[in-house]
mmCIF file of C-alpha atoms and ligand atoms in Angstrom:
data_model
loop_
_atom_site.group_PDB
_atom_site.id
_atom_site.type_symbol
_atom_site.label_atom_id
_atom_site.label_comp_id
_atom_site.label_asym_id
_atom_site.label_seq_id
_atom_site.Cartn_x
_atom_site.Cartn_y
_atom_site.Cartn_z
ATOM 1 C CA MET A 118 -29.211 5.239 21.952
ATOM 2 C CA LYS A 119 -29.664 3.724 19.095
ATOM 3 C CA LYS A 120 -26.900 2.235 16.566
ATOM 4 C CA ARG A 121 -26.157 3.740 13.018
ATOM 5 C CA PHE A 122 -25.667 1.417 10.588
ATOM 6 C CA LEU A 123 -21.831 1.232 8.949
ATOM 7 C CA ILE A 124 -21.253 0.986 5.524
ATOM 8 C CA ALA A 125 -18.035 0.042 5.252
ATOM 9 C CA GLY A 126 -15.828 -0.119 2.061
ATOM 10 C CA ASN A 127 -12.401 -1.866 1.920
ATOM 11 C CA TRP A 128 -10.701 -0.767 -1.455
ATOM 12 C CA LYS A 129 -8.056 -3.351 -0.287
ATOM 13 C CA MET A 130 -4.870 -2.921 -3.416
ATOM 14 C CA ASN A 131 -7.656 -1.105 -6.342
ATOM 15 C CA LYS A 132 -7.685 2.188 -7.517
ATOM 16 C CA THR A 133 -5.062 4.887 -8.048
ATOM 17 C CA VAL A 134 -4.980 8.539 -6.369
ATOM 18 C CA ALA A 135 -6.739 9.603 -10.019
ATOM 19 C CA GLU A 136 -9.050 6.922 -9.413
ATOM 20 C CA THR A 137 -9.566 7.621 -6.165
ATOM 21 C CA ARG A 138 -10.350 11.600 -6.773
ATOM 22 C CA ALA A 139 -12.940 10.495 -9.379
ATOM 23 C CA PHE A 140 -14.902 7.922 -6.913
ATOM 24 C CA PHE A 141 -15.367 10.849 -4.882
ATOM 25 C CA LYS A 142 -16.283 13.270 -7.469
ATOM 26 C CA THR A 143 -19.212 10.367 -8.455
ATOM 27 C CA LEU A 144 -20.454 9.837 -5.256
ATOM 28 C CA GLN A 145 -20.654 13.387 -4.141
ATOM 29 C CA PRO A 146 -23.896 13.770 -6.285
ATOM 30 C CA LEU A 147 -25.406 10.575 -5.370
ATOM 31 C CA LEU A 148 -25.490 11.668 -1.496
ATOM 32 C CA THR A 149 -28.396 13.936 -2.384
ATOM 33 C CA PRO A 150 -30.614 13.158 -0.171
ATOM 34 C CA THR A 151 -28.626 12.697 2.652
ATOM 35 C CA VAL A 152 -27.683 8.987 4.088
ATOM 36 C CA ARG A 153 -28.532 8.248 7.048
ATOM 37 C CA SER A 154 -25.963 5.085 7.529
ATOM 38 C CA GLU A 155 -22.271 6.251 8.076
ATOM 39 C CA LEU A 156 -20.075 5.641 4.778
ATOM 40 C CA LEU A 157 -16.642 4.978 5.381
ATOM 41 C CA ILE A 158 -14.478 4.273 2.466
ATOM 42 C CA CYS A 159 -10.926 2.652 3.160
ATOM 43 C CA PRO A 160 -8.376 3.624 0.120
ATOM 44 C CA SER A 161 -4.417 2.289 -0.100
ATOM 45 C CA LEU A 162 -2.534 4.307 1.884
ATOM 46 C CA VAL A 163 -1.306 5.946 -1.370
ATOM 47 C CA SER A 164 -4.688 7.346 -1.899
ATOM 48 C CA LEU A 165 -5.520 8.437 1.917
ATOM 49 C CA ALA A 166 -4.218 12.022 1.126
ATOM 50 C CA ALA A 167 -6.053 12.286 -2.489
ATOM 51 C CA ALA A 168 -9.347 10.779 -0.322
ATOM 52 C CA PHE A 169 -8.946 12.743 2.626
ATOM 53 C CA GLU A 170 -8.881 16.705 0.306
ATOM 54 C CA ALA A 171 -11.727 14.781 -2.144
ATOM 55 C CA ASN A 172 -13.457 14.228 1.330
ATOM 56 C CA ALA A 173 -13.615 17.661 2.621
ATOM 57 C CA SER A 174 -17.138 18.319 0.611
ATOM 58 C CA VAL A 175 -18.517 14.933 0.788
ATOM 59 C CA GLY A 176 -17.695 14.335 4.291
ATOM 60 C CA ILE A 177 -18.198 10.753 4.659
ATOM 61 C CA SER A 178 -15.634 8.348 7.289
ATOM 62 C CA LEU A 179 -12.501 7.457 5.723
ATOM 63 C CA GLY A 180 -10.168 4.779 6.999
ATOM 64 C CA ALA A 181 -6.637 2.796 6.606
ATOM 65 C CA GLN A 182 -6.323 -0.548 5.579
ATOM 66 C CA ASN A 183 -3.320 -1.389 7.814
ATOM 67 C CA VAL A 184 -1.075 0.173 10.734
ATOM 68 C CA TYR A 185 1.985 -0.577 12.050
ATOM 69 C CA PRO A 186 1.982 -0.600 15.924
ATOM 70 C CA LYS A 187 4.743 2.363 16.871
ATOM 71 C CA ASP A 188 4.656 6.138 16.571
ATOM 72 C CA SER A 189 7.565 6.258 14.698
ATOM 73 C CA GLY A 190 11.084 4.726 13.867
ATOM 74 C CA ALA A 191 13.215 2.671 12.151
ATOM 75 C CA PHE A 192 10.227 0.289 10.356
ATOM 76 C CA THR A 193 11.089 0.854 6.671
ATOM 77 C CA GLY A 194 7.707 1.052 4.671
ATOM 78 C CA GLU A 195 5.889 1.125 7.388
ATOM 79 C CA VAL A 196 3.014 3.814 8.587
ATOM 80 C CA SER A 197 2.265 4.779 12.080
ATOM 81 C CA PRO A 198 -0.876 5.408 13.911
ATOM 82 C CA LEU A 199 -0.014 9.405 14.378
ATOM 83 C CA MET A 200 0.689 9.909 10.549
ATOM 84 C CA LEU A 201 -2.425 8.200 9.821
ATOM 85 C CA LYS A 202 -4.780 10.315 12.288
ATOM 86 C CA GLU A 203 -4.244 12.982 10.282
ATOM 87 C CA PHE A 204 -5.997 11.689 7.635
ATOM 88 C CA VAL A 205 -8.411 9.187 8.665
ATOM 89 C CA SER A 206 -10.708 7.662 11.893
ATOM 90 C CA TYR A 207 -11.223 4.008 11.206
ATOM 91 C CA VAL A 208 -7.984 1.299 10.453
ATOM 92 C CA LEU A 209 -8.778 -1.998 9.968
ATOM 93 C CA VAL A 210 -6.880 -4.401 11.527
ATOM 94 C CA GLY A 211 -6.940 -8.767 11.359
ATOM 95 C CA HIS A 212 -8.532 -8.683 8.054
ATOM 96 C CA SER A 213 -8.273 -12.446 6.774
ATOM 97 C CA GLU A 214 -5.633 -11.301 3.131
ATOM 98 C CA ARG A 215 -3.306 -10.072 5.617
ATOM 99 C CA ARG A 216 -3.499 -12.659 8.354
ATOM 100 C CA THR A 217 -3.119 -15.160 5.021
ATOM 101 C CA LEU A 218 -1.026 -13.617 2.792
ATOM 102 C CA LEU A 219 1.421 -11.229 5.219
ATOM 103 C CA HIS A 220 1.567 -14.050 8.353
ATOM 104 C CA GLU A 221 0.198 -11.278 10.419
ATOM 105 C CA SER A 222 -0.434 -13.281 14.206
ATOM 106 C CA ASP A 223 -2.857 -12.598 16.434
ATOM 107 C CA ALA A 224 -0.667 -11.092 19.277
ATOM 108 C CA PHE A 225 0.634 -8.392 16.316
ATOM 109 C CA ILE A 226 -3.340 -7.907 15.485
ATOM 110 C CA ASN A 227 -3.787 -7.327 19.162
ATOM 111 C CA GLU A 228 -0.799 -4.944 19.130
ATOM 112 C CA LYS A 229 -2.270 -3.106 16.910
ATOM 113 C CA LEU A 230 -5.703 -2.138 17.912
ATOM 114 C CA HIS A 231 -4.013 -1.128 21.160
ATOM 115 C CA ALA A 232 -1.762 1.542 19.327
ATOM 116 C CA LEU A 233 -4.540 3.087 17.574
ATOM 117 C CA LEU A 234 -6.739 2.886 20.712
ATOM 118 C CA ALA A 235 -3.782 4.823 22.278
ATOM 119 C CA THR A 236 -4.103 7.251 19.302
ATOM 120 C CA GLY A 237 -7.783 7.761 19.518
ATOM 121 C CA LEU A 238 -8.162 6.120 15.931
ATOM 122 C CA LYS A 239 -11.197 3.603 15.703
ATOM 123 C CA PRO A 240 -10.397 0.038 14.905
ATOM 124 C CA VAL A 241 -12.054 -2.293 12.829
ATOM 125 C CA LEU A 242 -11.256 -5.871 14.034
ATOM 126 C CA CYS A 243 -12.255 -8.286 10.952
ATOM 127 C CA VAL A 244 -12.455 -12.161 12.185
ATOM 128 C CA GLY A 245 -13.376 -15.046 10.051
ATOM 129 C CA GLU A 246 -12.931 -18.775 9.048
ATOM 130 C CA THR A 247 -11.777 -20.977 6.378
ATOM 131 C CA LEU A 248 -14.581 -23.225 4.722
ATOM 132 C CA ALA A 249 -12.300 -26.646 6.199
ATOM 133 C CA GLU A 250 -12.796 -24.896 9.731
ATOM 134 C CA ARG A 251 -16.572 -24.556 9.443
ATOM 135 C CA LYS A 252 -16.747 -27.699 7.543
ATOM 136 C CA GLU A 253 -14.789 -29.302 10.491
ATOM 137 C CA GLY A 254 -17.460 -27.893 13.152
ATOM 138 C CA ARG A 255 -14.955 -25.492 14.536
ATOM 139 C CA VAL A 256 -16.345 -22.349 13.471
ATOM 140 C CA PHE A 257 -17.184 -20.771 16.899
ATOM 141 C CA ASP A 258 -13.850 -21.788 18.622
ATOM 142 C CA VAL A 259 -12.187 -20.127 15.944
ATOM 143 C CA ILE A 260 -13.885 -16.681 15.593
ATOM 144 C CA ALA A 261 -13.850 -17.161 19.500
ATOM 145 C CA CYS A 262 -10.489 -17.679 19.810
ATOM 146 C CA GLU A 263 -9.741 -14.738 17.116
ATOM 147 C CA LEU A 264 -11.883 -12.333 19.589
ATOM 148 C CA GLU A 265 -10.355 -13.487 22.358
ATOM 149 C CA ALA A 266 -6.743 -12.106 21.041
ATOM 150 C CA GLY A 267 -7.732 -9.499 19.066
ATOM 151 C CA LEU A 268 -9.140 -8.167 22.338
ATOM 152 C CA LYS A 269 -6.881 -8.578 24.689
ATOM 153 C CA GLY A 270 -6.505 -6.016 27.561
ATOM 154 C CA VAL A 271 -9.583 -4.134 25.875
ATOM 155 C CA THR A 272 -11.053 -1.965 28.495
ATOM 156 C CA ASN A 273 -15.523 -1.197 28.858
ATOM 157 C CA GLU A 274 -14.138 1.554 27.856
ATOM 158 C CA GLN A 275 -11.677 1.059 24.866
ATOM 159 C CA LEU A 276 -14.312 -1.622 23.924
ATOM 160 C CA SER A 277 -17.170 1.208 22.412
ATOM 161 C CA GLN A 278 -14.727 2.678 20.243
ATOM 162 C CA VAL A 279 -14.433 -0.744 18.770
ATOM 163 C CA THR A 280 -15.820 -2.314 15.110
ATOM 164 C CA ILE A 281 -16.295 -5.589 14.539
ATOM 165 C CA ALA A 282 -16.460 -7.484 10.973
ATOM 166 C CA TYR A 283 -16.974 -11.024 10.641
ATOM 167 C CA GLU A 284 -16.010 -12.128 7.034
ATOM 168 C CA PRO A 285 -16.314 -15.648 6.520
ATOM 169 C CA ILE A 286 -12.953 -16.295 4.475
ATOM 170 C CA TRP A 287 -14.468 -18.390 1.951
ATOM 171 C CA ALA A 288 -17.374 -15.847 1.016
ATOM 172 C CA ILE A 289 -14.619 -13.258 0.443
ATOM 173 C CA GLY A 290 -14.447 -12.329 -3.651
ATOM 174 C CA THR A 291 -15.681 -15.363 -4.380
ATOM 175 C CA GLY A 292 -19.496 -14.300 -4.975
ATOM 176 C CA GLU A 293 -20.119 -16.726 -2.933
ATOM 177 C CA THR A 294 -21.793 -15.184 0.600
ATOM 178 C CA ALA A 295 -23.164 -16.718 3.806
ATOM 179 C CA THR A 296 -27.165 -17.619 4.143
ATOM 180 C CA PRO A 297 -28.437 -14.220 6.319
ATOM 181 C CA GLU A 298 -29.236 -17.201 8.785
ATOM 182 C CA THR A 299 -25.402 -18.619 8.760
ATOM 183 C CA ALA A 300 -24.222 -14.701 9.287
ATOM 184 C CA GLU A 301 -26.792 -13.944 11.946
ATOM 185 C CA GLU A 302 -25.948 -17.163 13.732
ATOM 186 C CA MET A 303 -22.559 -15.829 13.970
ATOM 187 C CA HIS A 304 -23.174 -12.563 15.405
ATOM 188 C CA ALA A 305 -25.672 -13.507 17.734
ATOM 189 C CA PHE A 306 -22.664 -15.772 19.225
ATOM 190 C CA MET A 307 -20.428 -12.835 19.149
ATOM 191 C CA HIS A 308 -22.775 -10.282 20.231
ATOM 192 C CA ASP A 309 -23.180 -13.207 23.334
ATOM 193 C CA TRP A 310 -19.081 -13.709 23.464
ATOM 194 C CA LEU A 311 -18.712 -9.965 23.937
ATOM 195 C CA THR A 312 -21.641 -9.534 26.672
ATOM 196 C CA LYS A 313 -19.762 -12.116 29.227
ATOM 197 C CA ARG A 314 -16.625 -10.667 28.696
ATOM 198 C CA PHE A 315 -17.525 -6.441 28.563
ATOM 199 C CA GLU A 316 -20.572 -4.735 30.610
ATOM 200 C CA ILE A 317 -23.861 -4.314 28.098
ATOM 201 C CA SER A 318 -23.204 -0.467 27.974
ATOM 202 C CA SER A 319 -19.925 -0.957 25.853
ATOM 203 C CA VAL A 320 -21.173 -3.390 24.001
ATOM 204 C CA SER A 321 -24.177 -2.163 23.024
ATOM 205 C CA LYS A 322 -22.003 0.555 21.137
ATOM 206 C CA VAL A 323 -20.382 -2.104 18.824
ATOM 207 C CA ARG A 324 -21.235 -2.315 15.271
ATOM 208 C CA LEU A 325 -20.698 -6.206 14.035
ATOM 209 C CA LEU A 326 -20.275 -5.762 10.308
ATOM 210 C CA TYR A 327 -20.335 -8.307 7.898
ATOM 211 C CA GLY A 328 -18.509 -8.568 5.291
ATOM 212 C CA GLY A 329 -17.860 -11.568 2.159
ATOM 213 C CA SER A 330 -19.060 -10.951 -1.305
ATOM 214 C CA LEU A 331 -22.412 -8.478 0.178
ATOM 215 C CA LYS A 332 -23.527 -6.836 -2.634
ATOM 216 C CA VAL A 333 -26.981 -4.863 -3.442
ATOM 217 C CA ASP A 334 -28.356 -8.146 -4.339
ATOM 218 C CA ASN A 335 -28.300 -10.099 -0.946
ATOM 219 C CA ALA A 336 -27.706 -6.793 1.295
ATOM 220 C CA LYS A 337 -31.541 -6.501 2.372
ATOM 221 C CA GLN A 338 -31.816 -10.123 3.410
ATOM 222 C CA LEU A 339 -28.229 -9.726 5.321
ATOM 223 C CA LEU A 340 -28.277 -6.279 6.582
ATOM 224 C CA SER A 341 -31.825 -6.675 8.014
ATOM 225 C CA GLN A 342 -31.076 -10.137 10.668
ATOM 226 C CA PRO A 343 -31.263 -8.480 14.385
ATOM 227 C CA HIS A 344 -27.299 -8.575 14.960
ATOM 228 C CA ILE A 345 -26.315 -7.052 12.153
ATOM 229 C CA ASP A 346 -25.292 -3.641 11.909
ATOM 230 C CA GLY A 347 -23.082 -3.091 8.823
ATOM 231 C CA GLY A 348 -21.521 -4.241 6.426
ATOM 232 C CA LEU A 349 -17.800 -4.326 5.112
ATOM 233 C CA ILE A 350 -17.650 -4.320 1.553
ATOM 234 C CA GLY A 351 -14.890 -5.046 -0.838
ATOM 235 C CA GLY A 352 -16.319 -5.442 -4.713
ATOM 236 C CA ALA A 353 -19.160 -3.271 -4.312
ATOM 237 C CA SER A 354 -17.719 -0.447 -2.852
ATOM 238 C CA LEU A 355 -15.230 0.185 -5.588
ATOM 239 C CA LYS A 356 -18.235 1.949 -7.963
ATOM 240 C CA ALA A 357 -20.133 4.803 -6.068
ATOM 241 C CA ASP A 358 -23.489 3.721 -6.871
ATOM 242 C CA SER A 359 -23.552 0.386 -5.449
ATOM 243 C CA PHE A 360 -21.858 1.724 -2.497
ATOM 244 C CA VAL A 361 -24.061 4.241 -2.234
ATOM 245 C CA GLU A 362 -27.142 1.703 -2.982
ATOM 246 C CA ILE A 363 -26.262 -0.381 -0.069
ATOM 247 C CA ALA A 364 -26.113 2.435 2.106
ATOM 248 C CA ARG A 365 -30.130 3.496 1.145
ATOM 249 C CA ILE A 366 -30.835 -0.227 1.483
ATOM 250 C CA ALA A 367 -29.486 0.090 5.012
ATOM 251 C CA ASP A 368 -31.495 3.505 5.611
ATOM 252 C CA GLY A 369 -34.694 1.144 4.654
ATOM 253 C CA ILE A 370 -34.711 -1.612 7.336
ATOM 254 C CA GLU A 371 -36.710 -0.660 9.969
ATOM 255 C CA LYS A 372 -34.608 -1.730 12.777
ATOM 256 C CA ASP A 373 -33.734 -0.714 16.433
ATOM 257 C CA ILE A 374 -30.010 -1.347 16.524
HETATM 258 P P1 LIG B 522 -15.785 -8.886 -0.991
HETATM 259 O O1 LIG B 522 -14.813 -8.692 0.071
HETATM 260 O O2 LIG B 522 -16.568 -7.784 -0.486
HETATM 261 O O3 LIG B 522 -14.975 -8.171 -2.279
HETATM 262 O O4 LIG B 522 -16.255 -10.298 -0.803
HETATM 263 C C1 LIG B 522 -14.706 -8.094 1.604
HETATM 264 C C2 LIG B 522 -13.631 -7.927 2.298
HETATM 265 O O5 LIG B 522 -12.784 -8.419 2.158
HETATM 266 O O6 LIG B 522 -13.513 -6.992 3.110
#
């Protein structure tokens, strides 16, 4: 089965409800002719309902940026997979900003991943190394550890619902991008790592995204790499035109992914 590119926008803490509505209004005419790649936008939690309504006439995929791994209860300020399921099909877990700023552990990330799978939501597991870890030559160990911990207890059947995003921390929001060769090296490593632990029929359904200053200018080179199946895009997803342009670049790449 051929995979479709997944072009995912992580809006982070950007856009009000009004700005979210305006984005979808701008997006709609840009999608004619139809984009073949799957488009996904992950707005802030408070904009999810507005995005859901505005998306009714647009029809892209929606995702959340966070979840708490319980169905309901005394968890002040948190949102459950069941609540999200009314609006979205994907949820990001393990983003480096949450690992660093909110001190989320690998075990907690794994708990979230399982809660999403149990609810029928698709987790996007983010992994990535710091610049220091890269300089120390520990990059493959770091990514292997994050994959091992993040995917702990996941079955072959569940794996096919998971997307993995490689986001080198030194490239996020910095304007600095991994070279296509560096990104491909890591994606090939992750693919190889997965094939050692899971059945190839499940691994072949997992999309491996690259994230970290992915933009119109570098999309073609990055997305053309053999093991890169899409992008997780921060800054360049905030404007409908650059977001769609990246998807059209993906559409133009002749690759059997
Ligand atoms: P960026 O963010 O494209 O702005 O670097 C990517 C991300 O953190 O998901």
